[in-house]
Amino acid sequence: QVQVVESGGGLVQPGGSLRLSCTTSGFTFSSYSMSWHRQAPGKERELVADIASSGATNYAGSVKGRFTISREDVKNTVYLQMNNLKPEDTAVYYCEAHYWARTYWGQGTQVTVSS
């Protein structure tokens, strides 16, 4: 049974940091590309960052230089380190695993940036 579970969200002040984790099971994690997406109220879901099985990374322009995606294959986990958070980063953050036509999504974790 495939499981994709995000954690680490919460309320943080502008300029603060959070680290999101996405722990998975039920598939060969090391073969999959992993992505973080987010969806703010009233907006479409957008790609934040992704990391290939090789470790190559890609970031949305709005988070480049502030967010870092990483993976730990021995733990079947992907992380998103978020620094210098801004109110516009407020959203539900989702983890996605993808390999060819196979895609698995988590349920999301809420991140709220507010003073």
CSV table of N, CA and C in Angstrom, one decimal:
chain,number,residue,atom,x,y,z
A,1,GLN,N,0.8,-1.2,0.0
A,1,GLN,CA,0.0,0.0,0.0
A,1,GLN,C,0.9,1.2,0.0
A,2,VAL,N,0.6,2.1,-0.9
A,2,VAL,CA,1.4,3.3,-1.1
A,2,VAL,C,1.0,4.4,0.0
A,3,GLN,N,1.9,5.0,0.6
A,3,GLN,CA,1.7,6.1,1.6
A,3,GLN,C,2.6,7.2,1.3
A,4,VAL,N,2.0,8.4,1.3
A,4,VAL,CA,2.8,9.7,1.1
A,4,VAL,C,2.3,10.6,2.2
A,5,VAL,N,3.1,10.9,3.2
A,5,VAL,CA,2.6,11.7,4.3
A,5,VAL,C,3.5,12.9,4.6
A,6,GLU,N,2.9,14.1,4.5
A,6,GLU,CA,3.7,15.3,4.7
A,6,GLU,C,3.5,15.7,6.2
A,7,SER,N,4.6,16.4,6.7
A,7,SER,CA,4.5,16.9,8.0
A,7,SER,C,5.4,18.1,8.1
A,8,GLY,N,5.3,18.9,9.2
A,8,GLY,CA,6.2,20.0,9.5
A,8,GLY,C,5.6,21.4,9.2
A,9,GLY,N,4.3,21.4,8.7
A,9,GLY,CA,3.7,22.7,8.5
A,9,GLY,C,3.3,23.4,9.8
A,10,GLY,N,2.9,24.6,9.7
A,10,GLY,CA,2.5,25.3,10.9
A,10,GLY,C,2.4,26.8,10.7
A,11,LEU,N,2.3,27.6,11.8
A,11,LEU,CA,2.3,29.0,11.7
A,11,LEU,C,3.7,29.6,12.0
A,12,VAL,N,4.1,30.5,11.2
A,12,VAL,CA,5.4,31.1,11.4
A,12,VAL,C,5.4,32.6,11.0
A,13,GLN,N,6.2,33.4,11.6
A,13,GLN,CA,6.2,34.8,11.3
A,13,GLN,C,7.0,35.1,10.1
A,14,PRO,N,6.7,36.2,9.4
A,14,PRO,CA,7.5,36.5,8.2
A,14,PRO,C,9.0,36.6,8.6
A,15,GLY,N,9.8,36.1,7.7
A,15,GLY,CA,11.3,36.0,7.9
A,15,GLY,C,11.7,34.7,8.6
A,16,GLY,N,10.7,33.9,9.1
A,16,GLY,CA,11.0,32.7,9.8
A,16,GLY,C,11.3,31.5,8.8
A,17,SER,N,11.5,30.3,9.5
A,17,SER,CA,11.8,29.1,8.7
A,17,SER,C,11.0,28.0,9.1
A,18,LEU,N,10.8,27.0,8.2
A,18,LEU,CA,10.1,25.8,8.5
A,18,LEU,C,10.8,24.7,7.6
A,19,ARG,N,10.8,23.5,8.1
A,19,ARG,CA,11.2,22.4,7.3
A,19,ARG,C,10.1,21.4,7.2
A,20,LEU,N,9.7,21.1,5.9
A,20,LEU,CA,8.6,20.1,5.7
A,20,LEU,C,9.3,18.8,5.4
A,21,SER,N,8.6,17.7,5.8
A,21,SER,CA,9.1,16.4,5.5
A,21,SER,C,8.0,15.6,4.8
A,22,CYS,N,8.4,14.8,3.9
A,22,CYS,CA,7.4,13.9,3.2
A,22,CYS,C,8.0,12.5,3.3
A,23,THR,N,7.3,11.7,4.1
A,23,THR,CA,7.8,10.3,4.3
A,23,THR,C,6.9,9.3,3.5
A,24,THR,N,7.5,8.4,2.8
A,24,THR,CA,6.8,7.5,1.9
A,24,THR,C,7.0,6.1,2.2
A,25,SER,N,6.1,5.2,1.6
A,25,SER,CA,6.3,3.8,1.7
A,25,SER,C,5.5,3.2,0.6
A,26,GLY,N,5.8,1.9,0.2
A,26,GLY,CA,5.0,1.2,-0.7
A,26,GLY,C,5.5,1.3,-2.2
A,27,PHE,N,6.5,2.0,-2.4
A,27,PHE,CA,7.1,2.0,-3.8
A,27,PHE,C,8.6,2.2,-3.7
A,28,THR,N,9.3,2.1,-4.8
A,28,THR,CA,10.8,2.2,-4.8
A,28,THR,C,11.2,3.7,-4.8
A,29,PHE,N,11.3,4.2,-3.7
A,29,PHE,CA,11.5,5.7,-3.5
A,29,PHE,C,12.7,6.2,-4.4
A,30,SER,N,13.8,5.5,-4.3
A,30,SER,CA,15.0,5.9,-5.0
A,30,SER,C,14.8,6.1,-6.5
A,31,SER,N,13.9,5.5,-7.1
A,31,SER,CA,13.7,5.5,-8.5
A,31,SER,C,12.8,6.7,-8.9
A,32,TYR,N,12.1,7.3,-7.9
A,32,TYR,CA,11.1,8.3,-8.2
A,32,TYR,C,11.7,9.7,-8.1
A,33,SER,N,11.2,10.6,-9.0
A,33,SER,CA,11.4,12.0,-8.8
A,33,SER,C,10.3,12.5,-7.8
A,34,MET,N,10.7,13.4,-7.0
A,34,MET,CA,9.9,13.9,-5.9
A,34,MET,C,9.7,15.4,-6.1
A,35,SER,N,8.5,15.9,-5.8
A,35,SER,CA,8.2,17.3,-6.0
A,35,SER,C,7.4,17.8,-4.8
A,36,TRP,N,7.5,19.1,-4.5
A,36,TRP,CA,6.7,19.9,-3.6
A,36,TRP,C,5.9,20.8,-4.4
A,37,HIS,N,4.6,20.9,-4.2
A,37,HIS,CA,3.6,21.8,-4.8
A,37,HIS,C,2.9,22.6,-3.7
A,38,ARG,N,2.3,23.7,-4.0
A,38,ARG,CA,1.5,24.4,-3.0
A,38,ARG,C,0.3,24.9,-3.7
A,39,GLN,N,-0.8,25.1,-2.9
A,39,GLN,CA,-2.0,25.7,-3.4
A,39,GLN,C,-2.5,26.7,-2.3
A,40,ALA,N,-2.6,27.9,-2.7
A,40,ALA,CA,-3.1,29.0,-1.9
A,40,ALA,C,-4.6,29.1,-2.1
A,41,PRO,N,-5.4,29.6,-1.2
A,41,PRO,CA,-6.8,29.8,-1.3
A,41,PRO,C,-7.1,30.6,-2.6
A,42,GLY,N,-8.0,30.0,-3.4
A,42,GLY,CA,-8.5,30.7,-4.6
A,42,GLY,C,-7.5,30.7,-5.8
A,43,LYS,N,-6.4,29.9,-5.6
A,43,LYS,CA,-5.4,29.9,-6.6
A,43,LYS,C,-5.2,28.4,-7.1
A,44,GLU,N,-4.5,28.3,-8.2
A,44,GLU,CA,-4.2,26.9,-8.7
A,44,GLU,C,-3.0,26.4,-8.0
A,45,ARG,N,-2.9,25.1,-8.0
A,45,ARG,CA,-1.8,24.4,-7.4
A,45,ARG,C,-0.5,24.7,-8.3
A,46,GLU,N,0.6,25.0,-7.7
A,46,GLU,CA,1.8,25.3,-8.4
A,46,GLU,C,3.0,24.5,-7.9
A,47,LEU,N,3.9,24.2,-8.9
A,47,LEU,CA,5.1,23.5,-8.5
A,47,LEU,C,6.0,24.5,-7.8
A,48,VAL,N,6.6,24.0,-6.6
A,48,VAL,CA,7.5,24.8,-5.8
A,48,VAL,C,8.9,24.3,-6.1
A,49,ALA,N,9.2,23.0,-6.1
A,49,ALA,CA,10.5,22.5,-6.3
A,49,ALA,C,10.4,21.0,-6.6
A,50,ASP,N,11.4,20.5,-7.3
A,50,ASP,CA,11.4,19.1,-7.5
A,50,ASP,C,12.9,18.6,-7.5
A,51,ILE,N,13.0,17.3,-7.3
A,51,ILE,CA,14.3,16.7,-7.2
A,51,ILE,C,14.2,15.3,-7.9
A,52,ALA,N,15.1,15.1,-8.8
A,52,ALA,CA,15.1,13.9,-9.6
A,52,ALA,C,15.8,12.8,-8.8
A,53,SER,N,15.7,11.6,-9.3
A,53,SER,CA,16.3,10.4,-8.6
A,53,SER,C,17.9,10.6,-8.6
A,54,SER,N,18.4,11.4,-9.5
A,54,SER,CA,19.8,11.7,-9.6
A,54,SER,C,20.2,12.7,-8.6
A,55,GLY,N,19.3,13.5,-8.0
A,55,GLY,CA,19.6,14.5,-7.1
A,55,GLY,C,19.5,15.9,-7.8
A,56,ALA,N,19.3,16.0,-9.1
A,56,ALA,CA,19.2,17.3,-9.7
A,56,ALA,C,17.9,18.0,-9.3
A,57,THR,N,18.0,19.3,-9.1
A,57,THR,CA,16.9,20.0,-8.5
A,57,THR,C,16.4,21.1,-9.4
A,58,ASN,N,15.2,21.6,-9.2
A,58,ASN,CA,14.6,22.6,-10.0
A,58,ASN,C,13.6,23.4,-9.0
A,59,TYR,N,13.6,24.7,-9.2
A,59,TYR,CA,12.8,25.6,-8.3
A,59,TYR,C,12.0,26.6,-9.1
A,60,ALA,N,10.8,26.9,-8.5
A,60,ALA,CA,10.0,28.0,-9.0
A,60,ALA,C,10.8,29.3,-8.7
A,61,GLY,N,10.7,30.3,-9.6
A,61,GLY,CA,11.4,31.5,-9.4
A,61,GLY,C,11.1,32.2,-8.1
A,62,SER,N,9.8,32.1,-7.7
A,62,SER,CA,9.4,32.8,-6.5
A,62,SER,C,10.1,32.3,-5.2
A,63,VAL,N,10.7,31.1,-5.2
A,63,VAL,CA,11.3,30.5,-4.0
A,63,VAL,C,12.8,30.3,-4.2
A,64,LYS,N,13.3,30.5,-5.3
A,64,LYS,CA,14.7,30.3,-5.6
A,64,LYS,C,15.6,31.1,-4.6
A,65,GLY,N,16.5,30.5,-4.0
A,65,GLY,CA,17.4,31.2,-3.1
A,65,GLY,C,16.8,31.2,-1.6
A,66,ARG,N,15.6,30.8,-1.5
A,66,ARG,CA,15.0,30.8,-0.1
A,66,ARG,C,14.6,29.3,0.3
A,67,PHE,N,14.2,28.5,-0.6
A,67,PHE,CA,13.8,27.1,-0.4
A,67,PHE,C,14.9,26.2,-0.9
A,68,THR,N,15.0,25.0,-0.2
A,68,THR,CA,15.9,24.0,-0.6
A,68,THR,C,15.2,22.6,-0.5
A,69,ILE,N,15.2,21.9,-1.6
A,69,ILE,CA,14.6,20.6,-1.6
A,69,ILE,C,15.8,19.6,-1.5
A,70,SER,N,15.6,18.5,-0.7
A,70,SER,CA,16.6,17.5,-0.6
A,70,SER,C,15.9,16.1,-0.4
A,71,ARG,N,16.6,15.1,-0.6
A,71,ARG,CA,16.0,13.7,-0.4
A,71,ARG,C,17.0,12.9,0.4
A,72,GLU,N,16.4,11.9,1.1
A,72,GLU,CA,17.2,10.9,1.9
A,72,GLU,C,16.7,9.6,1.5
A,73,ASP,N,17.3,8.9,0.5
A,73,ASP,CA,16.7,7.7,0.0
A,73,ASP,C,16.6,6.6,1.0
A,74,VAL,N,17.6,6.5,2.0
A,74,VAL,CA,17.6,5.5,2.9
A,74,VAL,C,16.4,5.6,3.9
A,75,LYS,N,15.8,6.8,4.0
A,75,LYS,CA,14.7,7.0,4.8
A,75,LYS,C,13.4,7.2,4.0
A,76,ASN,N,13.5,7.0,2.7
A,76,ASN,CA,12.3,7.2,1.8
A,76,ASN,C,11.6,8.6,2.1
A,77,THR,N,12.4,9.6,2.2
A,77,THR,CA,11.9,10.9,2.7
A,77,THR,C,12.5,12.0,1.8
A,78,VAL,N,11.6,13.0,1.5
A,78,VAL,CA,12.1,14.2,0.9
A,78,VAL,C,11.7,15.4,1.8
A,79,TYR,N,12.6,16.4,1.7
A,79,TYR,CA,12.4,17.6,2.6
A,79,TYR,C,12.3,18.8,1.8
A,80,LEU,N,11.7,19.8,2.4
A,80,LEU,CA,11.7,21.2,1.9
A,80,LEU,C,12.1,22.1,3.0
A,81,GLN,N,13.3,22.7,2.9
A,81,GLN,CA,13.7,23.7,3.9
A,81,GLN,C,13.3,25.0,3.4
A,82,MET,N,12.5,25.7,4.2
A,82,MET,CA,12.0,27.0,3.7
A,82,MET,C,12.5,28.1,4.6
A,83,ASN,N,13.2,29.0,4.1
A,83,ASN,CA,13.8,30.2,4.9
A,83,ASN,C,13.2,31.5,4.4
A,84,ASN,N,13.4,32.5,5.2
A,84,ASN,CA,12.9,33.8,4.9
A,84,ASN,C,11.5,33.8,4.3
A,85,LEU,N,10.6,33.1,5.1
A,85,LEU,CA,9.2,33.0,4.6
A,85,LEU,C,8.5,34.3,4.5
A,86,LYS,N,7.6,34.4,3.5
A,86,LYS,CA,6.8,35.6,3.3
A,86,LYS,C,5.3,35.2,3.4
A,87,PRO,N,4.5,36.2,3.6
A,87,PRO,CA,3.1,35.9,3.7
A,87,PRO,C,2.5,35.3,2.4
A,88,GLU,N,3.1,35.6,1.3
A,88,GLU,CA,2.6,35.0,0.0
A,88,GLU,C,3.0,33.5,-0.1
A,89,ASP,N,3.8,33.0,0.8
A,89,ASP,CA,4.1,31.6,0.9
A,89,ASP,C,3.0,30.7,1.6
A,90,THR,N,2.1,31.4,2.1
A,90,THR,CA,1.0,30.8,2.8
A,90,THR,C,0.2,29.9,1.8
A,91,ALA,N,0.1,28.6,2.1
A,91,ALA,CA,-0.6,27.7,1.2
A,91,ALA,C,-0.6,26.3,1.9
A,92,VAL,N,-1.3,25.4,1.3
A,92,VAL,CA,-1.2,24.0,1.6
A,92,VAL,C,-0.1,23.4,0.7
A,93,TYR,N,0.8,22.7,1.3
A,93,TYR,CA,2.0,22.2,0.6
A,93,TYR,C,1.8,20.7,0.4
A,94,TYR,N,1.9,20.2,-0.8
A,94,TYR,CA,1.7,18.8,-1.2
A,94,TYR,C,3.0,18.2,-1.7
A,95,CYS,N,3.2,17.0,-1.4
A,95,CYS,CA,4.3,16.2,-1.8
A,95,CYS,C,3.8,15.3,-3.0
A,96,GLU,N,4.6,15.1,-4.0
A,96,GLU,CA,4.2,14.3,-5.1
A,96,GLU,C,5.4,13.4,-5.5
A,97,ALA,N,5.1,12.1,-5.7
A,97,ALA,CA,6.1,11.2,-6.2
A,97,ALA,C,5.7,10.8,-7.6
A,98,HIS,N,6.7,10.8,-8.6
A,98,HIS,CA,6.3,10.5,-9.9
A,98,HIS,C,7.5,9.7,-10.6
A,99,TYR,N,7.0,8.7,-11.4
A,99,TYR,CA,7.9,7.9,-12.2
A,99,TYR,C,7.2,7.4,-13.4
A,100,TRP,N,7.6,7.9,-14.5
A,100,TRP,CA,6.9,7.7,-15.8
A,100,TRP,C,5.4,8.0,-15.6
A,101,ALA,N,4.5,7.1,-15.7
A,101,ALA,CA,3.0,7.5,-15.7
A,101,ALA,C,2.5,7.3,-14.2
A,102,ARG,N,3.3,6.9,-13.3
A,102,ARG,CA,2.9,6.7,-11.9
A,102,ARG,C,3.1,8.0,-11.1
A,103,THR,N,2.0,8.3,-10.5
A,103,THR,CA,2.1,9.5,-9.6
A,103,THR,C,1.3,9.3,-8.3
A,104,TYR,N,1.9,9.7,-7.2
A,104,TYR,CA,1.3,9.5,-5.9
A,104,TYR,C,1.4,10.9,-5.2
A,105,TRP,N,0.3,11.2,-4.5
A,105,TRP,CA,0.2,12.5,-3.8
A,105,TRP,C,-0.1,12.3,-2.4
A,106,GLY,N,0.4,13.2,-1.6
A,106,GLY,CA,0.1,13.2,-0.2
A,106,GLY,C,-1.2,14.1,0.1
A,107,GLN,N,-1.6,14.2,1.3
A,107,GLN,CA,-2.8,14.9,1.7
A,107,GLN,C,-2.5,16.4,1.9
A,108,GLY,N,-1.3,16.8,2.1
A,108,GLY,CA,-0.9,18.2,2.2
A,108,GLY,C,-0.7,18.6,3.7
A,109,THR,N,0.1,19.6,3.9
A,109,THR,CA,0.3,20.2,5.2
A,109,THR,C,0.2,21.7,5.1
A,110,GLN,N,-0.5,22.4,6.0
A,110,GLN,CA,-0.8,23.8,5.9
A,110,GLN,C,0.4,24.6,6.4
A,111,VAL,N,0.8,25.6,5.7
A,111,VAL,CA,1.9,26.5,6.1
A,111,VAL,C,1.2,27.9,6.1
A,112,THR,N,1.3,28.6,7.2
A,112,THR,CA,0.7,29.9,7.3
A,112,THR,C,1.8,30.9,7.8
A,113,VAL,N,2.1,31.9,7.0
A,113,VAL,CA,3.1,32.9,7.3
A,113,VAL,C,2.4,34.2,7.7
A,114,SER,N,2.4,34.6,8.9
A,114,SER,CA,1.7,35.7,9.4
A,114,SER,C,2.2,36.3,10.7
A,115,SER,N,2.2,37.6,10.9
A,115,SER,CA,2.6,38.2,12.1
A,115,SER,C,1.4,38.3,13.1
